[in-house]
């Protein structure tokens, strides 16, 4: 992946993880990786339409997965696709917690461990500062 493409992905969504919405400046340890939404091993290509900025935590939990189990219904469902769907359609904030509103949202929250205690604690601090959550579509 060339540097221009990387830069486009980073700036497109304001240098935030497109899954949990944490900003790069809130993670001093890892430069956010670029996620292939549909992993290359499933035929996903390296183009803007298949790339998303992802924090290290979300990226490492997602891995090459493109589907998971909705914990409510127990059914197999696709994961959230940041290029094809709107965050607000599938997720909502309940305080510092991300709630999945749909089967896709619930499966993604679960697989990516989007409410791990460490990240919830960070969100609580950012909410106290008044810098989180961001307004998104
Ligand atoms: Zn994330």
Coordinates of C-alpha atoms in Angstrom, one line a residue, residues 15-74:
X15 CA -7.7 10.1 12.0
X16 CA -10.2 8.2 14.1
X17 CA -10.8 4.4 14.3
X18 CA -13.8 3.9 12.0
X19 CA -15.1 1.1 14.3
X20 CA -14.8 2.5 17.9
X21 CA -14.2 6.2 16.9
X22 CA -11.2 6.7 19.2
X23 CA -8.8 9.3 17.9
X24 CA -5.2 8.5 17.0
X25 CA -4.0 11.2 19.5
X26 CA -5.6 9.1 22.3
X27 CA -3.3 6.2 21.6
X28 CA 0.3 7.1 22.2
X29 CA 1.6 3.5 21.8
X30 CA 0.4 2.4 18.3
X31 CA 0.1 4.1 15.0
X32 CA -3.4 3.0 13.8
X33 CA -3.1 0.3 11.2
X34 CA -5.1 0.4 7.9
X35 CA -7.8 -2.3 7.9
X36 CA -8.8 -4.2 4.8
X37 CA -12.6 -4.3 5.6
X38 CA -12.8 -7.4 3.5
X39 CA -9.5 -9.1 4.1
X40 CA -7.3 -9.9 1.2
X41 CA -7.7 -13.6 1.8
X42 CA -11.4 -13.2 1.1
X43 CA -10.6 -11.3 -2.1
X44 CA -10.7 -7.8 -0.7
X45 CA -8.6 -5.3 -2.6
X46 CA -6.4 -2.5 -1.5
X47 CA -8.5 0.4 -2.7
X48 CA -10.2 3.3 -0.8
X49 CA -13.5 1.5 -0.9
X50 CA -12.1 -1.5 1.1
X51 CA -9.9 0.3 3.5
X52 CA -10.6 1.8 6.9
X53 CA -8.6 3.3 9.6
X54 CA -8.7 1.1 12.7
X55 CA -7.2 1.4 16.1
X56 CA -4.8 -1.4 17.1
X57 CA -7.3 -2.9 19.5
X58 CA -10.2 -3.1 16.9
X59 CA -7.8 -4.2 14.1
X60 CA -6.2 -7.0 16.2
X61 CA -9.6 -8.4 17.3
X62 CA -11.1 -8.1 13.8
X63 CA -8.2 -9.9 12.0
X64 CA -9.4 -11.4 8.7
X65 CA -13.0 -11.8 9.9
X66 CA -15.8 -10.6 7.8
X67 CA -18.7 -12.1 9.9
X68 CA -19.4 -13.2 13.4
X69 CA -22.3 -14.3 15.6
X70 CA -25.0 -11.8 16.8
X71 CA -25.0 -12.5 20.6
X72 CA -28.7 -11.8 20.8
X73 CA -30.0 -14.1 18.0
X74 CA -27.1 -16.5 17.9

